[in-house]
Coordinates of C-alpha atoms in Angstrom, one line a residue:
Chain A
X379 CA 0.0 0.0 0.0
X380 CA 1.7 3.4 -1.0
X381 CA 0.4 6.2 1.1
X382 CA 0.6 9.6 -1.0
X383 CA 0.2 13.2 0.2
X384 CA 0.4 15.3 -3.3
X385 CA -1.2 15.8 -6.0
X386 CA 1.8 15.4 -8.8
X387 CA 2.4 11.9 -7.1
X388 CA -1.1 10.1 -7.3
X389 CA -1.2 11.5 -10.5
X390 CA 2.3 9.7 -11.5
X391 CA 1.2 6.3 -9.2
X392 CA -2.0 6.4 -11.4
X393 CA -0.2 7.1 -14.9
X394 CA 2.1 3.9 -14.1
X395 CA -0.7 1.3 -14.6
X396 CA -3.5 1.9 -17.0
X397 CA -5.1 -1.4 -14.8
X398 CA -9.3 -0.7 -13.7
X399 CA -9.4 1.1 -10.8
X400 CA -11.7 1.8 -8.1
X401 CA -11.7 4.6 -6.0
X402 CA -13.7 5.4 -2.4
X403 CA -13.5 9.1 -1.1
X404 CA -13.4 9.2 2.5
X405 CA -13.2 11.6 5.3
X406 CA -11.3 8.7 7.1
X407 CA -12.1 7.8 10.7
X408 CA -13.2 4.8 9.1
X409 CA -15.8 2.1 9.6
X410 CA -17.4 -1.1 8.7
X411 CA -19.5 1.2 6.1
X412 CA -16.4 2.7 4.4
X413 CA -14.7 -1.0 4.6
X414 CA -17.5 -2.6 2.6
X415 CA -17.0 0.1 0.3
X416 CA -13.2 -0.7 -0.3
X417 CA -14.0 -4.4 -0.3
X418 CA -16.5 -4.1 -3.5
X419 CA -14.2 -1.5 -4.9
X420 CA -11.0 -4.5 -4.7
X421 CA -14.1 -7.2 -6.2
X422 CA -14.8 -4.7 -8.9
X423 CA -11.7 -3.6 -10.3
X424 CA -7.8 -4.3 -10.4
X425 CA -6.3 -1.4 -8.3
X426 CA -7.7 -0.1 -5.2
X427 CA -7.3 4.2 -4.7
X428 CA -8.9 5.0 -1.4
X429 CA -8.7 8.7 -0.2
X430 CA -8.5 10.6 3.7
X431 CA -9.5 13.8 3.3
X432 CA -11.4 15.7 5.7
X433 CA -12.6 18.8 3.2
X434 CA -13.0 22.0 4.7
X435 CA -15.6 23.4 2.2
X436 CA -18.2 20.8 2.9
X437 CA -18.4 22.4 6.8
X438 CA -20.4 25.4 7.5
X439 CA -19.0 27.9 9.6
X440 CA -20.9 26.4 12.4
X441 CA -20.6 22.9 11.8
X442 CA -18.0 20.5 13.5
X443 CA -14.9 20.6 11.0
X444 CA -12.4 21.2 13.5
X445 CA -13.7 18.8 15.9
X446 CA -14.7 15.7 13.2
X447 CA -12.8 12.8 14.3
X448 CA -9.3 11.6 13.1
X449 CA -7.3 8.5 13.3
X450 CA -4.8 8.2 10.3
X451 CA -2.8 5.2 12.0
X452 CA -5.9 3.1 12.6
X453 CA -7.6 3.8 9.1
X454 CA -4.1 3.1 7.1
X455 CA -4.0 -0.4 9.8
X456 CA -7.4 -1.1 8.3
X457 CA -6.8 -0.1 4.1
X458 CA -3.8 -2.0 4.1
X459 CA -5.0 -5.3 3.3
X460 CA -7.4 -3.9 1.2
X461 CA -6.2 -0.4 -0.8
X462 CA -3.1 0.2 -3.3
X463 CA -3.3 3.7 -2.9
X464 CA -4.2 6.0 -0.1
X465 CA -4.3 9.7 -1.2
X466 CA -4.1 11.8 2.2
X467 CA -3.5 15.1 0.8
X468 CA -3.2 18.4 3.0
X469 CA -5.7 21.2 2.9
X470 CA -3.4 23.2 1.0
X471 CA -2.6 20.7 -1.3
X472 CA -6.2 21.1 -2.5
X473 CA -6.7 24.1 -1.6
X474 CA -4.1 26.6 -3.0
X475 CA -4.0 30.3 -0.9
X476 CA -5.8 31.5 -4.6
X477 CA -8.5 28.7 -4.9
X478 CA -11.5 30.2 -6.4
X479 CA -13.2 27.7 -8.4
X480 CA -16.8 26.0 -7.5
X481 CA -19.0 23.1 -8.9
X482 CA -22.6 23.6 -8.3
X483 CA -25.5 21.3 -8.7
X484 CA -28.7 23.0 -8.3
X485 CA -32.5 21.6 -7.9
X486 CA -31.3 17.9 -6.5
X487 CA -29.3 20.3 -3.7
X488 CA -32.5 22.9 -2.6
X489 CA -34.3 20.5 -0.2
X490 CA -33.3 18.0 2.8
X491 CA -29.3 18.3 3.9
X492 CA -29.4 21.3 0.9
X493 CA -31.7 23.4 2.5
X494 CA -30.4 22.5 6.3
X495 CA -27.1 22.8 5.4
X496 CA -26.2 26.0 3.2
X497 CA -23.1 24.9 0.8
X498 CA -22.5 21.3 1.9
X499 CA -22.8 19.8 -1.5
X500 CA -21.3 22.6 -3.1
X501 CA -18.2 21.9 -1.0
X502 CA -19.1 18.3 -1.6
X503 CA -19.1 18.2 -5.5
X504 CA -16.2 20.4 -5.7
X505 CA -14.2 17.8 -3.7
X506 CA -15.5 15.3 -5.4
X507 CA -14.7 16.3 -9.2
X508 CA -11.2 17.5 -8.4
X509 CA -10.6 14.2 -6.6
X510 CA -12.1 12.2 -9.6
X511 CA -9.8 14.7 -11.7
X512 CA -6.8 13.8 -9.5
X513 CA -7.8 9.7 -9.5
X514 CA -8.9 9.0 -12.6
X515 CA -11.0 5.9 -11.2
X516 CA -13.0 3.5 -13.3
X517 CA -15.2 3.1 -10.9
X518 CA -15.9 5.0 -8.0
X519 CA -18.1 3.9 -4.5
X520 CA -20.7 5.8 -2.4
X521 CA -22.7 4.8 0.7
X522 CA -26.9 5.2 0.7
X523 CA -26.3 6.7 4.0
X524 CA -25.4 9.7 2.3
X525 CA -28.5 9.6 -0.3
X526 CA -28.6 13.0 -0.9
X527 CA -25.1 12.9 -1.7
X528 CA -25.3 10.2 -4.6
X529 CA -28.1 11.7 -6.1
X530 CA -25.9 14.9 -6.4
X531 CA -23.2 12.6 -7.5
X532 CA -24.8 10.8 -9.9
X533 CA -26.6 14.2 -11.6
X534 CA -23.0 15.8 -11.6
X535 CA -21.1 13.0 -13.5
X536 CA -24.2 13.1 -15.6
X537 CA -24.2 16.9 -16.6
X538 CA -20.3 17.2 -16.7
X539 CA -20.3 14.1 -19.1
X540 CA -17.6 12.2 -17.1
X541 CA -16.1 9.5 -17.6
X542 CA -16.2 6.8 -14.9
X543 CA -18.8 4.8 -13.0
X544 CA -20.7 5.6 -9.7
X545 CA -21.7 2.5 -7.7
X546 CA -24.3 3.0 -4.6
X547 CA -24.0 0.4 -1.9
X548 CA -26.0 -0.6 1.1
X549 CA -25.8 1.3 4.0
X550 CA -24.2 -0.8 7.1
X551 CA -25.7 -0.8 10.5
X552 CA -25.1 -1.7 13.8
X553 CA -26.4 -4.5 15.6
X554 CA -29.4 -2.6 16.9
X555 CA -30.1 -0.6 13.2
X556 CA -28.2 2.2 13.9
X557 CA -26.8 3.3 10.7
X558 CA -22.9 3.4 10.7
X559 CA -21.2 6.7 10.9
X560 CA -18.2 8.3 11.9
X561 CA -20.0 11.1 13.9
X562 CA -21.6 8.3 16.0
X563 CA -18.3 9.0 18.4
X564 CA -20.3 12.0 19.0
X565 CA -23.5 10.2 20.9
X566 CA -23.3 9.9 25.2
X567 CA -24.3 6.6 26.2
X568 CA -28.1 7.6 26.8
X569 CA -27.8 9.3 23.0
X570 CA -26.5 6.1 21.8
X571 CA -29.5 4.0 23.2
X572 CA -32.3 6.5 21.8
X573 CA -30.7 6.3 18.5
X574 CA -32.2 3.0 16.7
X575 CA -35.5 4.8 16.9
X576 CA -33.9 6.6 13.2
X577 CA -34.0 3.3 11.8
X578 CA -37.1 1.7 13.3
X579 CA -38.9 4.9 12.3
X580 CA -38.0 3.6 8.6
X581 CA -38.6 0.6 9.2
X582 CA -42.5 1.6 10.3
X583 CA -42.4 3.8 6.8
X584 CA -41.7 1.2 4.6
X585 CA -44.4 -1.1 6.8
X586 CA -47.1 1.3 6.5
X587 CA -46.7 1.7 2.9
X588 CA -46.4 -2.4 2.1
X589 CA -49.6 -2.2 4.1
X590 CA -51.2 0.0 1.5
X591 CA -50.9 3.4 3.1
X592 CA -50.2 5.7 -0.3
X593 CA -50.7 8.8 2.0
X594 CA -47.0 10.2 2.3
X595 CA -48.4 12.5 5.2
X596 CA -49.8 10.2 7.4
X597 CA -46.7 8.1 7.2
X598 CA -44.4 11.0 8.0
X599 CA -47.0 11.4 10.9
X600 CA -46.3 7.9 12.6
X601 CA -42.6 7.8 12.4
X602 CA -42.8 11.9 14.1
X603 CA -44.8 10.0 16.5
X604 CA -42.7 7.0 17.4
X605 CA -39.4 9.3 17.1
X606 CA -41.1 11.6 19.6
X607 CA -41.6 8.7 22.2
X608 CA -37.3 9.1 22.7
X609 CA -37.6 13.1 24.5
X610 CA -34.1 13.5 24.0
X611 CA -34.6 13.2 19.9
X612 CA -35.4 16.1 17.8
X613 CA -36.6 15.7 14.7
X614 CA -35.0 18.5 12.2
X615 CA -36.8 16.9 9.0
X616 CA -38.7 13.4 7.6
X617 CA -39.3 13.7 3.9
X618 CA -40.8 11.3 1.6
X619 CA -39.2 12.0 -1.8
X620 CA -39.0 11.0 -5.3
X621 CA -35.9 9.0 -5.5
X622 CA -34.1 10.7 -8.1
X623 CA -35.3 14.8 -8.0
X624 CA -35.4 14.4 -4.1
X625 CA -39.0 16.3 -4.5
X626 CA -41.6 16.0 -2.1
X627 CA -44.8 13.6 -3.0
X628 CA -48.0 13.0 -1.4
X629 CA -48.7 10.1 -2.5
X630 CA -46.0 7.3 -2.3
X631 CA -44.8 6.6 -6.1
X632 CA -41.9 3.5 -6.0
X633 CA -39.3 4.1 -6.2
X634 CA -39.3 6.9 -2.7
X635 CA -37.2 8.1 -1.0
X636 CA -37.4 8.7 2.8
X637 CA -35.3 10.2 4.7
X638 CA -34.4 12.3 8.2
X639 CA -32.6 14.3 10.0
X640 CA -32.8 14.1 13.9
X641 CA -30.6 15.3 16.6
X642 CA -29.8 14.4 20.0
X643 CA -28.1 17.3 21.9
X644 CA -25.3 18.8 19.5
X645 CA -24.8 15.8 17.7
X646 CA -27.0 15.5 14.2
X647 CA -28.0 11.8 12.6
X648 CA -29.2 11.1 9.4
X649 CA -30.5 8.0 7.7
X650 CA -32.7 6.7 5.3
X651 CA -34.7 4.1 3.2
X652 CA -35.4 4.0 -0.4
X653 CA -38.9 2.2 -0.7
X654 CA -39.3 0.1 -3.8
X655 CA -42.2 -2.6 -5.0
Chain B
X628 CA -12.1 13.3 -41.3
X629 CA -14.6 12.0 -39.0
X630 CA -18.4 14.2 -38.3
X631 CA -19.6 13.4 -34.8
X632 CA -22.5 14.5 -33.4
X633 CA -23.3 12.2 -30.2
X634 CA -21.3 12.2 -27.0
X635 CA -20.8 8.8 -26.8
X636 CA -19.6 8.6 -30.7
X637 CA -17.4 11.1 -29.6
X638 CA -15.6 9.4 -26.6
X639 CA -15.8 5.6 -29.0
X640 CA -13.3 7.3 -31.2
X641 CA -11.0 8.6 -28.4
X642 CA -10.8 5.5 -26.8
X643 CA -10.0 3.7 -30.2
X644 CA -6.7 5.9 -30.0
X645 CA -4.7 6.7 -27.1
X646 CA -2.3 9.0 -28.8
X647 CA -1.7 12.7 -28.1
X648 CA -4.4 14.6 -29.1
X649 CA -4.8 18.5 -29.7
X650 CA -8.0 20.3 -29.3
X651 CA -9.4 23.3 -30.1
X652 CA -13.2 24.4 -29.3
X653 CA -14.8 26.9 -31.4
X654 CA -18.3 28.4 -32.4
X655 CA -17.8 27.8 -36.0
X656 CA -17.9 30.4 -38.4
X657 CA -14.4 29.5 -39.0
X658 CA -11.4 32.4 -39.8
X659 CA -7.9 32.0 -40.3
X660 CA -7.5 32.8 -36.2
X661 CA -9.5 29.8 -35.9
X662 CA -7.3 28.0 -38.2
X663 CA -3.8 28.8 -36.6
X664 CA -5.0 27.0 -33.5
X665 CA -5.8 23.9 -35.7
X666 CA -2.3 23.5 -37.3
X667 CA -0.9 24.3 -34.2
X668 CA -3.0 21.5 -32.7
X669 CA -1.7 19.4 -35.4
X670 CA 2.1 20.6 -35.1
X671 CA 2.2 19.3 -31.6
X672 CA 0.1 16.2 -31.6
X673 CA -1.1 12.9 -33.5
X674 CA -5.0 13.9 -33.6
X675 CA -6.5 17.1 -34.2
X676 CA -10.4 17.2 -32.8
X677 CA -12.3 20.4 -33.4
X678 CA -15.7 21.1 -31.7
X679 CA -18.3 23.5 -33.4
X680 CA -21.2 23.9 -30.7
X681 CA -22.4 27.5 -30.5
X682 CA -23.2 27.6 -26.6
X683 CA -26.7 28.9 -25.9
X684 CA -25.4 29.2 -21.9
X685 CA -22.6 31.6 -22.5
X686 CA -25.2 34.2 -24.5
X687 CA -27.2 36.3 -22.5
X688 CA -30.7 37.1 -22.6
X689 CA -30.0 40.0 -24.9
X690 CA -27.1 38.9 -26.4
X691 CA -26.9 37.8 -30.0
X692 CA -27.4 33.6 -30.0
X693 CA -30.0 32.9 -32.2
X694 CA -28.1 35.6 -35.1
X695 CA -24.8 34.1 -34.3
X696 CA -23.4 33.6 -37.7
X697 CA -22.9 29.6 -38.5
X698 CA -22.0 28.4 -42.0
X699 CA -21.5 24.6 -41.3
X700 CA -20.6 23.3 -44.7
X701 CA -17.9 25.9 -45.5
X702 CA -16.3 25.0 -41.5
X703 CA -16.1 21.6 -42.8
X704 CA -14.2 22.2 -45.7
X705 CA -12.0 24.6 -44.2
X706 CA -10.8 21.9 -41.3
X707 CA -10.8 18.7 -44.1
X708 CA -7.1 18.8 -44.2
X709 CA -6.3 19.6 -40.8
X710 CA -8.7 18.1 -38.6
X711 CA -9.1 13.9 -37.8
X712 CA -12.5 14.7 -35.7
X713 CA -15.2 17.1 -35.8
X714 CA -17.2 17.1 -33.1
X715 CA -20.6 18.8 -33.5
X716 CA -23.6 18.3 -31.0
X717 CA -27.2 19.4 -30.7
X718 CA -27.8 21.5 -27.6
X719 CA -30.4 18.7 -26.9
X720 CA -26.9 16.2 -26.4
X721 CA -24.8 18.9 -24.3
X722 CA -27.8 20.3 -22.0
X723 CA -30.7 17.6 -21.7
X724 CA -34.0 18.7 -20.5
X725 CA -33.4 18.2 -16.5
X726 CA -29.6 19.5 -16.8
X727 CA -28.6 22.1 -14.2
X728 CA -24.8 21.7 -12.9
X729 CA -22.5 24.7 -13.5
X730 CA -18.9 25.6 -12.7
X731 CA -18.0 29.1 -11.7
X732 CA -14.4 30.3 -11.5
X733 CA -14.9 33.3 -9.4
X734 CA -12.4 36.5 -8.9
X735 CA -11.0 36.6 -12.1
X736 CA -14.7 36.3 -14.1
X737 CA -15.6 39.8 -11.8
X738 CA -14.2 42.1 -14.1
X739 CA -14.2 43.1 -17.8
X740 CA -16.1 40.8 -19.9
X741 CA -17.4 39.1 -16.7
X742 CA -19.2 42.4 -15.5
X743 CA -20.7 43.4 -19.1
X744 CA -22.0 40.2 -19.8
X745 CA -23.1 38.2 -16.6
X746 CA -23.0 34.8 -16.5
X747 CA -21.2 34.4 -20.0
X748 CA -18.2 32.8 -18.4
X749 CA -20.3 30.4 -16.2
X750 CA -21.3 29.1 -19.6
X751 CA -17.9 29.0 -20.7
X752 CA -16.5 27.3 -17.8
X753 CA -19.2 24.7 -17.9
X754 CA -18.9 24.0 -21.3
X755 CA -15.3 23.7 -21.8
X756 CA -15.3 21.4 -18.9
X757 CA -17.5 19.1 -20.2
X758 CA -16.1 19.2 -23.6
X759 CA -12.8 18.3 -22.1
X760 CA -14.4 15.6 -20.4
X761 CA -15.8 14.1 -23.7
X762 CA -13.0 15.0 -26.1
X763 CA -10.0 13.8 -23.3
X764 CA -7.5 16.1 -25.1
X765 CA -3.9 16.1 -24.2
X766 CA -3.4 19.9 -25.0
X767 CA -6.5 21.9 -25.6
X768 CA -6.3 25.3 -27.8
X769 CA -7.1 29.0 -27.3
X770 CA -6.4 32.4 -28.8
X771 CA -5.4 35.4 -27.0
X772 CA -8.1 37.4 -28.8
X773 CA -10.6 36.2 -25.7
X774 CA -8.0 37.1 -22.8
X775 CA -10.3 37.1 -20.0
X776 CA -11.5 33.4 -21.6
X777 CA -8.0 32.2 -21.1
X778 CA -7.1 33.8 -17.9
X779 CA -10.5 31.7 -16.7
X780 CA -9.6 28.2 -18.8
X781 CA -6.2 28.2 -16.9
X782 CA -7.9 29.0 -13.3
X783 CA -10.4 26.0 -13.9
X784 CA -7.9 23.2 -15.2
X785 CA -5.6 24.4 -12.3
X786 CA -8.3 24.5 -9.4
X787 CA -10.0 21.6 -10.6
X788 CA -7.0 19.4 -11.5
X789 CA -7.8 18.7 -14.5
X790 CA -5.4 16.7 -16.6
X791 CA -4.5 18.6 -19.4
X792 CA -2.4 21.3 -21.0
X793 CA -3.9 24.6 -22.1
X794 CA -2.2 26.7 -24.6
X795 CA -3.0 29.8 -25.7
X796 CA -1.6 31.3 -29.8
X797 CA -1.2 34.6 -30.8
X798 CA -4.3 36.8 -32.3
X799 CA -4.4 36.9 -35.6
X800 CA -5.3 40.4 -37.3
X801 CA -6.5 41.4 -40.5
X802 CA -4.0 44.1 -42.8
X803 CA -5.5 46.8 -41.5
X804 CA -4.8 45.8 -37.7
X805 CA -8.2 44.5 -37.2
X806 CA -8.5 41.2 -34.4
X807 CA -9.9 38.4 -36.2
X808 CA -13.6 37.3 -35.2
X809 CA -16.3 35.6 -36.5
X810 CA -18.8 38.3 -35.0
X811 CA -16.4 40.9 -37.7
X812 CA -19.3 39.7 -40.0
X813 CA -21.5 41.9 -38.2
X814 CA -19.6 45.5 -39.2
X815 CA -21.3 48.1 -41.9
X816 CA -18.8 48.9 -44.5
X817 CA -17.7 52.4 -42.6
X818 CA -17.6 50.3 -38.9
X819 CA -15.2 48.2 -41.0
X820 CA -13.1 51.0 -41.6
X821 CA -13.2 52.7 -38.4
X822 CA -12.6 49.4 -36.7
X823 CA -8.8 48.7 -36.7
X824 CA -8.8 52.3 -34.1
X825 CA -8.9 49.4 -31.3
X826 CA -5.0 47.9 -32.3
X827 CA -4.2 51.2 -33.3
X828 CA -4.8 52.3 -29.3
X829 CA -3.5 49.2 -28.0
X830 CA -0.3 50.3 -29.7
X831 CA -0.1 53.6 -28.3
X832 CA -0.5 52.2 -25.6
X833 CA 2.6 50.0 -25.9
X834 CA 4.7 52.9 -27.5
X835 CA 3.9 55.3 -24.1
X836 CA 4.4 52.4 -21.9
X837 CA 7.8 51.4 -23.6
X838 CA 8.8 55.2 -23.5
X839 CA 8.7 55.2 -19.7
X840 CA 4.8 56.3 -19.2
X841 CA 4.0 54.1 -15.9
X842 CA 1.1 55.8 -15.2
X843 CA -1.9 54.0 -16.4
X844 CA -4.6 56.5 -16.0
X845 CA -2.6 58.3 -18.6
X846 CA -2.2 55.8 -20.9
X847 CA -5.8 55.0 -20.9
X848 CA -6.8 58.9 -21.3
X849 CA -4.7 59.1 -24.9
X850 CA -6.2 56.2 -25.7
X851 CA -9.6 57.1 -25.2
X852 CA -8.7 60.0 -27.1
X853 CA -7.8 58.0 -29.8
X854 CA -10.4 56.0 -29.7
X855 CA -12.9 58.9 -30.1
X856 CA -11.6 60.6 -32.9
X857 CA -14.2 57.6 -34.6
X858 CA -17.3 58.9 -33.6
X859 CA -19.0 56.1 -34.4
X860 CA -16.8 54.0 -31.9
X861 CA -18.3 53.6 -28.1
X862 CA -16.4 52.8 -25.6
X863 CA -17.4 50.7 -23.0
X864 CA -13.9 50.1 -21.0
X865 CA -10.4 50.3 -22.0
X866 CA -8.4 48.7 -19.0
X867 CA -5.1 47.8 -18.0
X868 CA -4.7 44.9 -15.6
X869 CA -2.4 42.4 -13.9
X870 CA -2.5 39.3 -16.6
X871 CA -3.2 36.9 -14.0
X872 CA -5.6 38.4 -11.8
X873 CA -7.4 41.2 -14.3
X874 CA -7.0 43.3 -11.5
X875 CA -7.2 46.8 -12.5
X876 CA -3.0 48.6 -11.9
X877 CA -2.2 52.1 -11.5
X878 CA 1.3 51.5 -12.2
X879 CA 2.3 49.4 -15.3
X880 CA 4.0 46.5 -14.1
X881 CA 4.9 43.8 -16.4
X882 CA 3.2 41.1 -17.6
X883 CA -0.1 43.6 -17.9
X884 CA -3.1 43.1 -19.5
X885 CA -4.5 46.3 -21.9
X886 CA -7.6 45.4 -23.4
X887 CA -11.4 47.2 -24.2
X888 CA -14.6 46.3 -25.7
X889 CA -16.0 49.3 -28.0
X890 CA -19.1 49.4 -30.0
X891 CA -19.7 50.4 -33.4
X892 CA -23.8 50.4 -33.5
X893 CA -25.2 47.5 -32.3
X894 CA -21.5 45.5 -32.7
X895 CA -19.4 44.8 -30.1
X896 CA -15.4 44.1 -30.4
X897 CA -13.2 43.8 -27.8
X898 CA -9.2 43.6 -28.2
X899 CA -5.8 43.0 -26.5
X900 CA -2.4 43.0 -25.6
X901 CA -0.4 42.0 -23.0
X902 CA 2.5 44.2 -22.1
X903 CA 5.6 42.9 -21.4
X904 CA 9.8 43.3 -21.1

């Protein structure tokens, strides 16, 4: 495993062997989720590219950018029987002192994480596109957890015509459904207990609807009211969504999206479902 | 010499090839400017592709899109012995019904040609990206004659990584001085004559600058001056700038930027030069 800090040498690492590769962006402090993400990317392809990079224009100016979690020595312990290449550049590196150059997807970006968090996927498909640039993957691999994110993803590589393939994989989850995350570090033990409600609150969604509720109100109204049974939880959104416009619908229509954001204390959770015949 | 007019046609042929390949972008309406970039393209590299796509998101509302002139067949026959690839899309195949992703380089797009004609260089930007993405060039063509367009080509491929070399050739100039352009078309038979006042000026401006004038407030008065003694010509800025930046100097310092747009009725030119040692 070759660990690589610039931008000149994963460029020359990825010149040397015209092999498929497949590539998994990262902000590191790495889990189960991001491991099963590496693991299709080595089934997939030849070469393995996996990159560390917390990115500071994702963050608003509020949100937790100094404090995310970081662990190089235990996520390079982790890629190494896994990844050929870990690109760990510096924010510089990325970031020259005259950087001035933005990619931005609108419509998919206006609602859900969009709307709550001003700037995230511009930040987000910046990164993205110059790391793509920088890579040169074949393939490159993407959680559901972060559904929001492949939709926005999947409509840039669309509209900018490039050339490689985005692959969505399952979300991973703790024993108890909790949906596998890096800011999970964040949750106090009483936190951490309330927290499968996110997932069982899905769970009732995609029950209700098999059931034959096609009213995407009163299934938003259950899983407030079940989420509301944990006090500690506050709900910051539920939406029911078409699948690929992230739009709001009434009336379920497969494929749908739902999805949430709820916190507990400082620390903000999201998760979600895609509900399909 | 190969027509293409789908995207994936067009990235079929690259693949079949992976030698060097020079690429210049272009409106159509073809002059000799237009030309020069092509043999240089063809000096430096095994393929020449040319792209003819007027670009309906770099025209303003007002601007002149739908009388932009296009004469397809005689483009054709102009780039026969030059060119290995054509590549020519509908606007339906570069900006499908539900597209919306753009790519702003900020700071340098503020000024000039950025402030007259808002939003034309977020439709550059974007469209020269994704051609790039499509055509994979190995060096990628432009002319001076668009300055601004250059200085913002270079910010993108350097902010964004992008794997490519961008070069820029000299303007070419009709006998009388004039910059070539296909929107030269547009000039009465007196606006032709008055026209080549804009290199005269740039000139001047040269002359006082080489004699020691380092006071650019005074170089652009005598060349307003000049500039007027066309009534019909109307200036809308004559500026001198850092090259890089576009920011506006007081004091000449080398490499500088002189350039205007001035219109002759409804017709608007712009020219340059840069000042240097």
């Amino acid at each position: 495993m070759q660990v690589i800090k610039t931008i000149d040498e994963m460029r020359q690492a990825r010149k040397a062997s015209k092999k498929s590769l497949g590539f998994v962006p990262t902000m590191g402090y790495l889990h189960e989720g991001h491991l099963s993400l590496v693991r299709k990317a080595k089934d997939d392809n030849k070469l393995v590219a996996v990159s560390i990079f917390v990115n500071p224009t994702q963050f608003g100016p509020k949100e937790d950018f100094k404090n995310y979690p970081r662990d190089t020595e235990r996520d390079l312990a982790m890629l190494k029987p896994l990844t050929d290449y870990v690109f760990m550049p510096s924010d510089e590196e990325m970031y020259p002192a005259s950087y001035d150059t933005w990619v931005d997807v609108k419509g998919v970006t206006d609602v859900l994480e969009g709307s709550a968090r001003p700037g995230h996927f511009r930040g987000v498909s910046t990164v993205v596109l110059k790391l793509f640039n920088i890579v040169e993957p074949t393939r490159a691999y993407f959680g559901q957890k972060d559904a929001q994110q492949v939709a926005v993803i999947n409509k840039m590589v669309k509209d900018l015509n490039m050339n490689l393939k985005v692959i969505t994989c399952p979300t991973l989850r703790e024993p108890d459904g909790l949906a596998m995350s890096s800011r999970n570090t964040y949750l106090t033990p009483e936190q951490r207990r309330a927290s499968p409600v996110l997932y069982q609150a899905l769970n009732l969604a995609k029950e209700l609807a098999s059931q034959g509720e096609w009213d995407a109100v009163a299934i938003r109204k259950e899983m407030t009211k079940l989420i509301q049974k944990e006090n500690i939880a506050d709900i910051e959104y539920i939406s029911i969504a078409d699948n690929e416009t992230l739009k709001e619908i009434h009336r379920i229509k497969y494929p749908a999206l739902v999805s949430m954001a709820v916190k507990f204390g400082r620390t903000r959770l999201i998760d979600n479902m895609v509900l399909d015949k």
